[in-house]
PDB file of N, CA and C in Angstrom:
ATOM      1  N   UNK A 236      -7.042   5.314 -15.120  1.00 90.00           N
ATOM      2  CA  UNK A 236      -5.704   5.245 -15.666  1.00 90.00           C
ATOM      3  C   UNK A 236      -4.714   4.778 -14.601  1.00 90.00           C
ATOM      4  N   UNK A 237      -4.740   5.439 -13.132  1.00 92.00           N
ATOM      5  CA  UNK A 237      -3.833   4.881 -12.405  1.00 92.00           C
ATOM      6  C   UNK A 237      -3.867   3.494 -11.919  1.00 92.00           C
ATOM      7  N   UNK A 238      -5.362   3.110 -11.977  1.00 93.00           N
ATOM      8  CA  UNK A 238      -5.357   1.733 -11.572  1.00 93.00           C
ATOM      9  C   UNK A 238      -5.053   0.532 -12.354  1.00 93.00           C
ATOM     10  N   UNK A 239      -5.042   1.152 -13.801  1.00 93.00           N
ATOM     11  CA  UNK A 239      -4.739   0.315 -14.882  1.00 93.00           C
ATOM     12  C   UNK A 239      -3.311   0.116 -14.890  1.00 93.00           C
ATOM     13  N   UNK A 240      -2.288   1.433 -14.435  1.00 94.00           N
ATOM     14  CA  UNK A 240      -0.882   1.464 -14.426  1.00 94.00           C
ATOM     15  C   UNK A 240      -0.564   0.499 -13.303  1.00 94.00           C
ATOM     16  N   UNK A 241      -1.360   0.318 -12.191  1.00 92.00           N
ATOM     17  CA  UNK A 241      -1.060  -0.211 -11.337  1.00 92.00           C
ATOM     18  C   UNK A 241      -0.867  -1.887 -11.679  1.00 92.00           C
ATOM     19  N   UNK A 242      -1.980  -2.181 -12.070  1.00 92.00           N
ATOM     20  CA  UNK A 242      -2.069  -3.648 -12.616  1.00 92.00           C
ATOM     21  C   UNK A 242      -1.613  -4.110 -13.458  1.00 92.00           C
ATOM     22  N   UNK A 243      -0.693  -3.163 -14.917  1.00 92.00           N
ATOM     23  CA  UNK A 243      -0.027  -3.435 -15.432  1.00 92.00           C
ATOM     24  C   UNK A 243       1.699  -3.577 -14.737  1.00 92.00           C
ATOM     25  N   UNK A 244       2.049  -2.726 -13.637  1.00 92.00           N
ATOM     26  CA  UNK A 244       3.200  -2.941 -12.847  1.00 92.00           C
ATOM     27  C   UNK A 244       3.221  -4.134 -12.286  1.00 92.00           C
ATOM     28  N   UNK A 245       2.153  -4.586 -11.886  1.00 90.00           N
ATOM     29  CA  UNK A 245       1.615  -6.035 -10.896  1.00 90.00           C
ATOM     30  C   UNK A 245       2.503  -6.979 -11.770  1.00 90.00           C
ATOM     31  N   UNK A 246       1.565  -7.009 -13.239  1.00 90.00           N
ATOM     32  CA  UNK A 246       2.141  -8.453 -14.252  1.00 90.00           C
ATOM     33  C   UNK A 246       3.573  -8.206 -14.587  1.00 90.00           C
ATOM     34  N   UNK A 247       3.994  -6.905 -14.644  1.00 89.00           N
ATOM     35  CA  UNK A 247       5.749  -6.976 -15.023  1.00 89.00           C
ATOM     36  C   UNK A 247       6.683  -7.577 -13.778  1.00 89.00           C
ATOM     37  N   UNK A 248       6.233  -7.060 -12.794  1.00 88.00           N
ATOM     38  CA  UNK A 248       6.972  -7.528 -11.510  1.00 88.00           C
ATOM     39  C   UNK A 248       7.263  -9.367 -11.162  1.00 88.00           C
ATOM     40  N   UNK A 249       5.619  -9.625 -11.575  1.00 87.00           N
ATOM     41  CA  UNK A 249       5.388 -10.903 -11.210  1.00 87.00           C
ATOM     42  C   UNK A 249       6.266 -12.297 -12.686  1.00 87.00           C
ATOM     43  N   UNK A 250       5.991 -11.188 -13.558  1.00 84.00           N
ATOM     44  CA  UNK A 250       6.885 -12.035 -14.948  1.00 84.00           C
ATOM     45  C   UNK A 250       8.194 -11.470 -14.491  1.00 84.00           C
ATOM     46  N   UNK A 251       9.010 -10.711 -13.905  1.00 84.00           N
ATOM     47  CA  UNK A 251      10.488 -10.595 -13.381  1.00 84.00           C
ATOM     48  C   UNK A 251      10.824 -11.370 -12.019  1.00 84.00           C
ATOM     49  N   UNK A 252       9.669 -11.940 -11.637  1.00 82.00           N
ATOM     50  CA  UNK A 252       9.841 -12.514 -10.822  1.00 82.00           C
ATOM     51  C   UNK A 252      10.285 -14.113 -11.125  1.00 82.00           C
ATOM     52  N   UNK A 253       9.278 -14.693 -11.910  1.00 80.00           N
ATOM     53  CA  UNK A 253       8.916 -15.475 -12.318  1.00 80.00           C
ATOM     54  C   UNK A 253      10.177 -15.892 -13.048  1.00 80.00           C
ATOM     55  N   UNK A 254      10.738 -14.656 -13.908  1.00 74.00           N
ATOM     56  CA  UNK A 254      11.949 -15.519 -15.078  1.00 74.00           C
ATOM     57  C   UNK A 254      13.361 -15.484 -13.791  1.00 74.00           C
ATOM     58  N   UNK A 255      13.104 -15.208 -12.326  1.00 72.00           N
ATOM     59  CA  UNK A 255      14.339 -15.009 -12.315  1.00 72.00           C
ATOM     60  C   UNK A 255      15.354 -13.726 -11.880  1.00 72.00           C
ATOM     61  N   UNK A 256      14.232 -12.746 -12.507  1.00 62.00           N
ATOM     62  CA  UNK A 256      14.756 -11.146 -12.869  1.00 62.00           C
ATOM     63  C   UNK A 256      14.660 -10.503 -10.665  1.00 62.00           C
ATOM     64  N   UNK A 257      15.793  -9.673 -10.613  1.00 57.00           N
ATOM     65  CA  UNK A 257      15.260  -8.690  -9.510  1.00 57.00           C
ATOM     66  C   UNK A 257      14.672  -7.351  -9.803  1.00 57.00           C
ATOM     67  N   UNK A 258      13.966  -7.222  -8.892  1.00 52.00           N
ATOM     68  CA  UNK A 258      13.074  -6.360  -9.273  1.00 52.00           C
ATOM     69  C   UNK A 258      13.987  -4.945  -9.441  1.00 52.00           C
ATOM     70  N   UNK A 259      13.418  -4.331 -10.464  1.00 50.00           N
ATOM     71  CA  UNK A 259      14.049  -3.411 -10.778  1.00 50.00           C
ATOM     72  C   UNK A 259      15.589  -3.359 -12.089  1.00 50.00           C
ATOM     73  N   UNK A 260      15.953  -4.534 -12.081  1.00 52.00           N
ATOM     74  CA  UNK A 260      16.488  -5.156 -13.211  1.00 52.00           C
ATOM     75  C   UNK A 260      16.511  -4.446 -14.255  1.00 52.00           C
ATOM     76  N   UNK A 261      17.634  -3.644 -15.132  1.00 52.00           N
ATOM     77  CA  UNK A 261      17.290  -3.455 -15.964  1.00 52.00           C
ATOM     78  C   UNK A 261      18.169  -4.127 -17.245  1.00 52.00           C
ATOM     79  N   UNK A 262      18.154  -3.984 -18.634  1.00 51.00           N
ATOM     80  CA  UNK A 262      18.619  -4.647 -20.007  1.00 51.00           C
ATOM     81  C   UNK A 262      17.778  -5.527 -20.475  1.00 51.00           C
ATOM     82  N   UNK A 263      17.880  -6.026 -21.802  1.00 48.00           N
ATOM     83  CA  UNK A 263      17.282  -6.834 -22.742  1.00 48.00           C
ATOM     84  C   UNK A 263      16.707  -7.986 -21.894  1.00 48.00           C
ATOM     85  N   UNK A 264      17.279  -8.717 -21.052  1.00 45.00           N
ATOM     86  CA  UNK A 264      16.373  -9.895 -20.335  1.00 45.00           C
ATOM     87  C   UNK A 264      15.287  -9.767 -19.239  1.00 45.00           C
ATOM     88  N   UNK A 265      15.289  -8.170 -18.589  1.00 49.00           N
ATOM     89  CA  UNK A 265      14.044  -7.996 -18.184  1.00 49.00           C
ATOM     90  C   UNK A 265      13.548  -7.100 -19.100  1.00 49.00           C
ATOM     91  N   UNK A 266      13.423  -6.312 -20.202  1.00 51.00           N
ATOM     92  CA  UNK A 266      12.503  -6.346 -21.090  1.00 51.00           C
ATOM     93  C   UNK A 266      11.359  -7.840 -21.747  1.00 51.00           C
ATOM     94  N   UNK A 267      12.477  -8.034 -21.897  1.00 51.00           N
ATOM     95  CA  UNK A 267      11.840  -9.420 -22.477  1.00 51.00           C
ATOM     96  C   UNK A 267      10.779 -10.699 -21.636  1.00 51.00           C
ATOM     97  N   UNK A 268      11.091 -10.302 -20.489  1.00 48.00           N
ATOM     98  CA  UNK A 268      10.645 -10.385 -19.725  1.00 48.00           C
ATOM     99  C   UNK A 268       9.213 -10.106 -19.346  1.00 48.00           C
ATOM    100  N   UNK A 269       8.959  -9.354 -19.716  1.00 58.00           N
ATOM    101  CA  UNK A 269       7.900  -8.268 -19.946  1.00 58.00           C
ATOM    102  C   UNK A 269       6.940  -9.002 -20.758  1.00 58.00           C
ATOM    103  N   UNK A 270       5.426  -9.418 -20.166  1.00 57.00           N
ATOM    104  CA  UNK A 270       4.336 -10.405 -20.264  1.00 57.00           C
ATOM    105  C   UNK A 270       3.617 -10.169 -21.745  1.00 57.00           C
ATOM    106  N   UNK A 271       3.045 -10.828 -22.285  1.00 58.00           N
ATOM    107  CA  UNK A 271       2.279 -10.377 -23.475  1.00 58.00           C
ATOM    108  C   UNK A 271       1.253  -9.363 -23.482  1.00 58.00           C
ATOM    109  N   UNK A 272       1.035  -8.533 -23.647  1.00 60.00           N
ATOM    110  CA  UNK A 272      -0.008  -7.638 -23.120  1.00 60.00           C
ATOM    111  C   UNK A 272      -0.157  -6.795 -22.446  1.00 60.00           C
ATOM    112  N   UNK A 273       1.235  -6.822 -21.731  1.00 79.00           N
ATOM    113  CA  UNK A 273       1.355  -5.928 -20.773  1.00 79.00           C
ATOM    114  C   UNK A 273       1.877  -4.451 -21.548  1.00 79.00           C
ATOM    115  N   UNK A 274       1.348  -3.868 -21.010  1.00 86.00           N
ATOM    116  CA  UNK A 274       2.025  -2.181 -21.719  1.00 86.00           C
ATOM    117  C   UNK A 274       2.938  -1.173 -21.044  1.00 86.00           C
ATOM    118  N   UNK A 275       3.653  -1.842 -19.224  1.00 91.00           N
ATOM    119  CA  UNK A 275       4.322  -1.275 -18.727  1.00 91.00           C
ATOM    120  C   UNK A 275       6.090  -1.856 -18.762  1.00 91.00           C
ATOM    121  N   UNK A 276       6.701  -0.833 -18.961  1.00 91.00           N
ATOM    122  CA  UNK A 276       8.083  -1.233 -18.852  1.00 91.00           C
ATOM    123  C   UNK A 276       9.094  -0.196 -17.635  1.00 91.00           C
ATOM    124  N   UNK A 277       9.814  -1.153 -17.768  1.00 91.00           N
ATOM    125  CA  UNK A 277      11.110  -0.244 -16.867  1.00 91.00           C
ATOM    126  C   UNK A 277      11.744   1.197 -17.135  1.00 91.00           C
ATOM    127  N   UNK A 278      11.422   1.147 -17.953  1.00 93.00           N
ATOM    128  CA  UNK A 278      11.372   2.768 -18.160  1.00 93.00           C
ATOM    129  C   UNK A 278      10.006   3.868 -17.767  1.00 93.00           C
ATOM    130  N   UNK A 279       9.188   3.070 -18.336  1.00 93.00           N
ATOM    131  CA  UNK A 279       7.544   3.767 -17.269  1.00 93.00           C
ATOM    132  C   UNK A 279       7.482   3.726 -16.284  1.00 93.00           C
ATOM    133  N   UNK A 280       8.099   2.881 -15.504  1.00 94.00           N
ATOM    134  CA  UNK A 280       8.237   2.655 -14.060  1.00 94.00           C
ATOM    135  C   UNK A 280       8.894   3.816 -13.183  1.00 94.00           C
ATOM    136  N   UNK A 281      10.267   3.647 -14.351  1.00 94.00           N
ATOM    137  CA  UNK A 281      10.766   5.076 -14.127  1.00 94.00           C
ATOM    138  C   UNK A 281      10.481   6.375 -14.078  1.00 94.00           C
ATOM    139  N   UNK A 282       9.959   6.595 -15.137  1.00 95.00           N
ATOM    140  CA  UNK A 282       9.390   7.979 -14.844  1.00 95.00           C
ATOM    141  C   UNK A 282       8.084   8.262 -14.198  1.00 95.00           C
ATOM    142  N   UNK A 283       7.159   7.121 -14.023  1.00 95.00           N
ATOM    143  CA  UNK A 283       6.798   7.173 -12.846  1.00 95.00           C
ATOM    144  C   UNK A 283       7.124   7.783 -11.405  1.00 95.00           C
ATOM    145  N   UNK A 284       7.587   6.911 -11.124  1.00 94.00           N
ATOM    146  CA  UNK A 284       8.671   6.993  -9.901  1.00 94.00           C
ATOM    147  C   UNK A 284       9.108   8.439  -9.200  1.00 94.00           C
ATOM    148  N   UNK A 285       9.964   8.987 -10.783  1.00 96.00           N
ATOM    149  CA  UNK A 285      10.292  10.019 -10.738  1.00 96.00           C
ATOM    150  C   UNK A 285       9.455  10.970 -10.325  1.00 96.00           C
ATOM    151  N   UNK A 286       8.043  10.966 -10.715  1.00 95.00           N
ATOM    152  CA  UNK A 286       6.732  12.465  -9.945  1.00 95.00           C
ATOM    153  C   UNK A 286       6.119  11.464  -8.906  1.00 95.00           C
ATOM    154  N   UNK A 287       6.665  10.579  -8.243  1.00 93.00           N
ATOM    155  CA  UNK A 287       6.352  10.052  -6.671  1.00 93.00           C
ATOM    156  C   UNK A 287       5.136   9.521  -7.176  1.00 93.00           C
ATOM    157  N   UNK A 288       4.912   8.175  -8.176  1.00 94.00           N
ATOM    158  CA  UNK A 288       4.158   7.745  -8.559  1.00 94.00           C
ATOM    159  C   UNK A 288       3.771   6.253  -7.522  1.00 94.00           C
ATOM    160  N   UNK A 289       2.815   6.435  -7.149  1.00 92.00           N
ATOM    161  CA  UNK A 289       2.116   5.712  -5.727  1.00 92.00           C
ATOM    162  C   UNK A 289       1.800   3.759  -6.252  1.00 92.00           C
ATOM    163  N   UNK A 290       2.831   3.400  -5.689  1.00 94.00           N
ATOM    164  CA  UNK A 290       2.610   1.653  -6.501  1.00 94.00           C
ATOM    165  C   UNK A 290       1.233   0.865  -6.034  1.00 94.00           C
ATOM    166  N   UNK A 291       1.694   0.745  -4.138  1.00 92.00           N
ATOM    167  CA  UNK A 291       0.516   0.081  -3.401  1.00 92.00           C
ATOM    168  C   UNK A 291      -0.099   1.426  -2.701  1.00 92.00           C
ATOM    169  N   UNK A 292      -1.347   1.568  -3.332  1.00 91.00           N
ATOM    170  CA  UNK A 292      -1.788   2.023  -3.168  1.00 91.00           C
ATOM    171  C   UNK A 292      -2.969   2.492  -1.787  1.00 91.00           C
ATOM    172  N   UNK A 293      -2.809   1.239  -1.114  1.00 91.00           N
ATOM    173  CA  UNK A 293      -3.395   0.549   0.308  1.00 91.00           C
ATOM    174  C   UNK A 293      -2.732   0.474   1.218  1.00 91.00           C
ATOM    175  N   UNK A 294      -1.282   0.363   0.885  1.00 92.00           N
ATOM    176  CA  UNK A 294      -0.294   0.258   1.905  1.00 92.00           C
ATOM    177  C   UNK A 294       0.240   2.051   2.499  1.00 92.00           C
ATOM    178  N   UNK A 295      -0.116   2.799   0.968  1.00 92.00           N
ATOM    179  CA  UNK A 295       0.255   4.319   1.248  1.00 92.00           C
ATOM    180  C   UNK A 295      -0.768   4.796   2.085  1.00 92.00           C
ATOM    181  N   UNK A 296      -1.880   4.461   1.936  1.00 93.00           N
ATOM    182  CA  UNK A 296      -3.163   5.228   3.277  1.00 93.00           C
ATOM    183  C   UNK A 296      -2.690   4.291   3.856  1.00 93.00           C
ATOM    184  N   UNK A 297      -2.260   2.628   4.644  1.00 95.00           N
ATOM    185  CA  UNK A 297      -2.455   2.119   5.879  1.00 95.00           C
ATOM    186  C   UNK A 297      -1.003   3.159   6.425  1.00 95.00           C
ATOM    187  N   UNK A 298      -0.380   3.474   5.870  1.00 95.00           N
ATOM    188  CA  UNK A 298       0.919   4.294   6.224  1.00 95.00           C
ATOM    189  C   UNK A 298       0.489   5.834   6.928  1.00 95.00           C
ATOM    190  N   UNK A 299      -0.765   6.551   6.286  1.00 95.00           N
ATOM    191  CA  UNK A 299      -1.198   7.391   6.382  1.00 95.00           C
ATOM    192  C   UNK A 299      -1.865   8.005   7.582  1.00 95.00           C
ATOM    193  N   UNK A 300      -2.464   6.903   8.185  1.00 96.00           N
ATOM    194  CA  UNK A 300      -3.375   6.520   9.179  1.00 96.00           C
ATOM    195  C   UNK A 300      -2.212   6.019   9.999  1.00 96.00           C
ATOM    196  N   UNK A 301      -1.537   5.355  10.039  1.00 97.00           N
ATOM    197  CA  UNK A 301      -0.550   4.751  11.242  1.00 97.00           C
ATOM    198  C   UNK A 301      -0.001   6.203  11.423  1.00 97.00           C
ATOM    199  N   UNK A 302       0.329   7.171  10.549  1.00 97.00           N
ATOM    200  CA  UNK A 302       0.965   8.843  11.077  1.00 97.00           C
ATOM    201  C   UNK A 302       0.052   9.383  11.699  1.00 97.00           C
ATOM    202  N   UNK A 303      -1.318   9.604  11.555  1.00 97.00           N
ATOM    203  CA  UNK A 303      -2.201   9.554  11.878  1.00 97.00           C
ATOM    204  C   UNK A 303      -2.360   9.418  13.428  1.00 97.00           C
ATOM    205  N   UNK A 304      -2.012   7.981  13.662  1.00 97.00           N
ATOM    206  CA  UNK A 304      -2.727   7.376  14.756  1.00 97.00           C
ATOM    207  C   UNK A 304      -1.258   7.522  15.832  1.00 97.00           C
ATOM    208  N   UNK A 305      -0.009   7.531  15.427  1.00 97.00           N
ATOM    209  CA  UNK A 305       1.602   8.069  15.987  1.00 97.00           C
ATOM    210  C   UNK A 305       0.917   9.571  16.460  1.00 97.00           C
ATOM    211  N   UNK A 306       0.757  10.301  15.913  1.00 97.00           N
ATOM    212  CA  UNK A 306       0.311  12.197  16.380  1.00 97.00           C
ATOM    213  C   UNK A 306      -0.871  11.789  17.457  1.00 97.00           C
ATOM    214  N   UNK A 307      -1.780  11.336  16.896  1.00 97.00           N
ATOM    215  CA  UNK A 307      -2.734  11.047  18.522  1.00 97.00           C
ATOM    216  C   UNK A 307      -2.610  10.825  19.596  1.00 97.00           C
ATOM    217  N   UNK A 308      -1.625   9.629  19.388  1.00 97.00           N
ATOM    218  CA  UNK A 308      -0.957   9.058  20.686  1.00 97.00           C
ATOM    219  C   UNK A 308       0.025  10.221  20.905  1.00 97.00           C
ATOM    220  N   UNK A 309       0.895  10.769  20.312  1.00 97.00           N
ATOM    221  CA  UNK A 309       1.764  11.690  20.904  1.00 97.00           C
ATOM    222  C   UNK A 309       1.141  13.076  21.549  1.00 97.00           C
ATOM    223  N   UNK A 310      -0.288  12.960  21.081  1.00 96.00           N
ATOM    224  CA  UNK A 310      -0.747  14.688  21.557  1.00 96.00           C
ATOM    225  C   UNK A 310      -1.976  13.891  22.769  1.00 96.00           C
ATOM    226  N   UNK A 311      -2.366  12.800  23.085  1.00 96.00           N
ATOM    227  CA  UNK A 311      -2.924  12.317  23.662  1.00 96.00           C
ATOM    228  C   UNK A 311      -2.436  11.362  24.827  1.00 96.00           C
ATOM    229  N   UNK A 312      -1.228  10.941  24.469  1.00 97.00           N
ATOM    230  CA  UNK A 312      -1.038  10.046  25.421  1.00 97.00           C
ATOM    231  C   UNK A 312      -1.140   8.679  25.341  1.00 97.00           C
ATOM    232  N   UNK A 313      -1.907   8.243  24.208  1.00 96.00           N
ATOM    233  CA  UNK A 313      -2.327   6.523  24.310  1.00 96.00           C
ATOM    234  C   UNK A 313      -3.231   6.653  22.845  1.00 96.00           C
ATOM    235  N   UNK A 314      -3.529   5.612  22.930  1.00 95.00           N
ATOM    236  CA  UNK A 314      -3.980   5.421  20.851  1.00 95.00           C
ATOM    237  C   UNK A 314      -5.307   4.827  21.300  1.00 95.00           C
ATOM    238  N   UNK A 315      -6.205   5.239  21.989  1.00 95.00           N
ATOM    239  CA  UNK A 315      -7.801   4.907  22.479  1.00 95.00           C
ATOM    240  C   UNK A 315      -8.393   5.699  21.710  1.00 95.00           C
ATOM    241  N   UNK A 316      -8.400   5.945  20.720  1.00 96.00           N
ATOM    242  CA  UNK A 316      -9.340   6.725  19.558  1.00 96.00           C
ATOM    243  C   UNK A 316     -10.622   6.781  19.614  1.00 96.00           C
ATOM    244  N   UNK A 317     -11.151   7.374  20.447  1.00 95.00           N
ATOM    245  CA  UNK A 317     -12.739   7.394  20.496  1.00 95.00           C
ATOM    246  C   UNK A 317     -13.286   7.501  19.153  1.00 95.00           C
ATOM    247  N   UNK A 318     -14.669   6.358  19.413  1.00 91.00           N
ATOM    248  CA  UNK A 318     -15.171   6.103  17.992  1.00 91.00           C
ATOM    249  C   UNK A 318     -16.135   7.496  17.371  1.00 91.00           C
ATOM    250  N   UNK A 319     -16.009   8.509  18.001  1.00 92.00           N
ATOM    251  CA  UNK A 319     -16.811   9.653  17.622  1.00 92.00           C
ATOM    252  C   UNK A 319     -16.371  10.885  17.488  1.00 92.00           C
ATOM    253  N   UNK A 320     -14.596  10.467  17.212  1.00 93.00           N
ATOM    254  CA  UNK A 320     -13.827  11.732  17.440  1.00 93.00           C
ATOM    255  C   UNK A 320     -13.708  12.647  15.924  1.00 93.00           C
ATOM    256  N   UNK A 321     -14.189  13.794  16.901  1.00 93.00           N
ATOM    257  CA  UNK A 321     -14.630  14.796  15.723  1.00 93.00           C
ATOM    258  C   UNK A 321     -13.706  14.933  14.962  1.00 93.00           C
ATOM    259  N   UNK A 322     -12.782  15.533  14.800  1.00 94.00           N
ATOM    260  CA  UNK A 322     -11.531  15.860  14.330  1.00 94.00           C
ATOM    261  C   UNK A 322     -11.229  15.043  13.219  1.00 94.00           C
ATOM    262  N   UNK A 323     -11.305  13.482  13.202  1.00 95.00           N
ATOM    263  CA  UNK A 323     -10.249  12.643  12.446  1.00 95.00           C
ATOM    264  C   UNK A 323     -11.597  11.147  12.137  1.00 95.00           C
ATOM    265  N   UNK A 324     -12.557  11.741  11.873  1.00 94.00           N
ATOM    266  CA  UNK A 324     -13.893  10.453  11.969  1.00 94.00           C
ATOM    267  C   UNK A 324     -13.171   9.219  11.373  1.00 94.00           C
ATOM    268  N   UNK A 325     -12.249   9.459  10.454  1.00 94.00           N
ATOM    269  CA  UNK A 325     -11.501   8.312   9.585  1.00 94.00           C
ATOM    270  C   UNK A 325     -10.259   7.542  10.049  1.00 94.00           C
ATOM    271  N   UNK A 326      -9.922   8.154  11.165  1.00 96.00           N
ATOM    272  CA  UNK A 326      -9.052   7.604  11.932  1.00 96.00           C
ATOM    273  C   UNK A 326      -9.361   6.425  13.239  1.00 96.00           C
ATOM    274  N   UNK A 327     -10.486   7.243  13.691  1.00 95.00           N
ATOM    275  CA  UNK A 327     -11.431   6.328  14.347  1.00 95.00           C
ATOM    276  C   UNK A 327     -11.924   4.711  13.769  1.00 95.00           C
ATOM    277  N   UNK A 328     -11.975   5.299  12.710  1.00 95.00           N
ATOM    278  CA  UNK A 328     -12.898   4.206  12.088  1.00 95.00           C
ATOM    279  C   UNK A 328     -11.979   3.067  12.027  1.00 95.00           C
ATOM    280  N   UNK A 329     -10.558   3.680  11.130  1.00 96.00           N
ATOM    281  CA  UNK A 329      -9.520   2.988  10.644  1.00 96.00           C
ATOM    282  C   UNK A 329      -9.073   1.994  11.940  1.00 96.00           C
ATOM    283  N   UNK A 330      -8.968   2.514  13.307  1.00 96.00           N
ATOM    284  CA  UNK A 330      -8.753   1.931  14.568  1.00 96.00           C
ATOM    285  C   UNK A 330      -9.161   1.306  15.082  1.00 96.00           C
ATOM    286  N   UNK A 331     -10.609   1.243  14.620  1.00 95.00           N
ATOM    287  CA  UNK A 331     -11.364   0.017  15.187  1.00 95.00           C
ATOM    288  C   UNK A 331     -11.216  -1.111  13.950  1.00 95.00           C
ATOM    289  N   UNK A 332     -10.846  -0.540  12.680  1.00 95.00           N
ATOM    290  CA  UNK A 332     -10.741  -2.155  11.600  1.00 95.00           C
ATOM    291  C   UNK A 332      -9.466  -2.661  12.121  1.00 95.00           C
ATOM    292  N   UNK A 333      -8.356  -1.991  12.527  1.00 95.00           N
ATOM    293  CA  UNK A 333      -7.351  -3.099  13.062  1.00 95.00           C
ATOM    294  C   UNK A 333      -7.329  -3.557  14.448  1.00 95.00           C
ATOM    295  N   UNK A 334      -8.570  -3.224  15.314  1.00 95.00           N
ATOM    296  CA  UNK A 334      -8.450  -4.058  16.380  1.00 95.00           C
ATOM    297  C   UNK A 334      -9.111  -5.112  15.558  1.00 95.00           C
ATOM    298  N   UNK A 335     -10.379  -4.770  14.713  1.00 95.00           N
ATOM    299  CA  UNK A 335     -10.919  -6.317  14.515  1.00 95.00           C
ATOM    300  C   UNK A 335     -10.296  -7.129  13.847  1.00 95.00           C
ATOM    301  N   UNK A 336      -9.216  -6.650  13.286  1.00 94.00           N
ATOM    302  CA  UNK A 336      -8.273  -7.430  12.006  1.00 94.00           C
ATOM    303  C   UNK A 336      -7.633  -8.113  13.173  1.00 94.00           C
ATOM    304  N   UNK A 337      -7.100  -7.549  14.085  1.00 95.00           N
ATOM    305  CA  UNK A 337      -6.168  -7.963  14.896  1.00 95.00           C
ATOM    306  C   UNK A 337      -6.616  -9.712  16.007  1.00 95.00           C
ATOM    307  N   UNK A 338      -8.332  -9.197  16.249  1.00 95.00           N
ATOM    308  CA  UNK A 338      -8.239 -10.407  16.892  1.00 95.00           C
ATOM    309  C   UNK A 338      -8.638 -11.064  16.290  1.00 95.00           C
ATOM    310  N   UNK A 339      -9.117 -11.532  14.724  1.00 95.00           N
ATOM    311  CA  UNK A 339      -9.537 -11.841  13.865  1.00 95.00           C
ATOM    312  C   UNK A 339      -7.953 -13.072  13.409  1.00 95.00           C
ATOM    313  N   UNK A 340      -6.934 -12.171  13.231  1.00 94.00           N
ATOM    314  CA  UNK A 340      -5.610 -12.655  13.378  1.00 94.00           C
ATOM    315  C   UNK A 340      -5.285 -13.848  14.668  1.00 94.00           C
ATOM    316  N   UNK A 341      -5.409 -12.646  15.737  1.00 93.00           N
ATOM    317  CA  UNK A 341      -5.699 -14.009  16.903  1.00 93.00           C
ATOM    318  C   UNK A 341      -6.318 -14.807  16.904  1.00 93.00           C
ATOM    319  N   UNK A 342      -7.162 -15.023  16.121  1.00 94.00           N
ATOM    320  CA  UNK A 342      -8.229 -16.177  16.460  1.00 94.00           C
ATOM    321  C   UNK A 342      -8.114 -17.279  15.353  1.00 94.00           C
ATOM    322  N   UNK A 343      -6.754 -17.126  14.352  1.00 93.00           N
ATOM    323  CA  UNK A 343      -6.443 -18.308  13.609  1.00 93.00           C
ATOM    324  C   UNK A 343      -7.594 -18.023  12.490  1.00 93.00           C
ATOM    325  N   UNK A 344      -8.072 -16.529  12.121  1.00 87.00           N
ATOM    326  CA  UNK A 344      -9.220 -16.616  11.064  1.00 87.00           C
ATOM    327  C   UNK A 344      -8.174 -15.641  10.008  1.00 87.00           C
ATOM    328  N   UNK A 345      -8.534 -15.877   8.549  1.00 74.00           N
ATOM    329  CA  UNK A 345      -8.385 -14.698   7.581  1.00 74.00           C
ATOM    330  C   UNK A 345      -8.504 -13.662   7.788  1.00 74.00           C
TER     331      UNK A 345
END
């Protein structure tokens, strides 16, 4: 269900995008707005919203892990996350995908 809400927010955003609309827009021209098929509106959005309803869902854990990896360094001294550290195995892990993202980046690759 949430991932379905999610992908239905995707196509409303991208058809408010598309006609024009800012996001978050509300009255009759971003309703209308609103894609064939799609079953989310600005008002679902809303009350969404309202019980801290989670949009990007990838960006809220990379957020999670960067708090994460801020407390390490602050109770450690430096963000060298040993790859076997008991405590946080997922933090570790997470630390070594953005060094490789990172020189992956450097290196002019996807």
């Amino acid at each position: 269900w949430v991932k379905r809400q999610r992908y239905q927010y995707k196509l409303l955003m991208e058809s408010l995008q598309k006609n024009g609309h800012e996001q978050g827009q509300k009255g009759a021209a971003a309703t209308a707005a609103t894609p064939a098929g799609s079953t989310m509106t600005l008002d679902r959005v809303e009350a969404l919203e309202a019980i801290g309803f989670c949009w990007n869902s990838q960006l809220a854990a990379w957020k999670e892990r960067w708090g994460e990896l801020k407390r390490f360094k602050d109770k450690f001294g430096n963000a060298n996350v040993p790859s076997n550290f008991g405590p946080n195995p997922q933090l570790a892990t997470w630390v070594k995908c953005q060094r490789r993202q990172y020189k992956l980046y450097r290196a002019g690759k996807p």
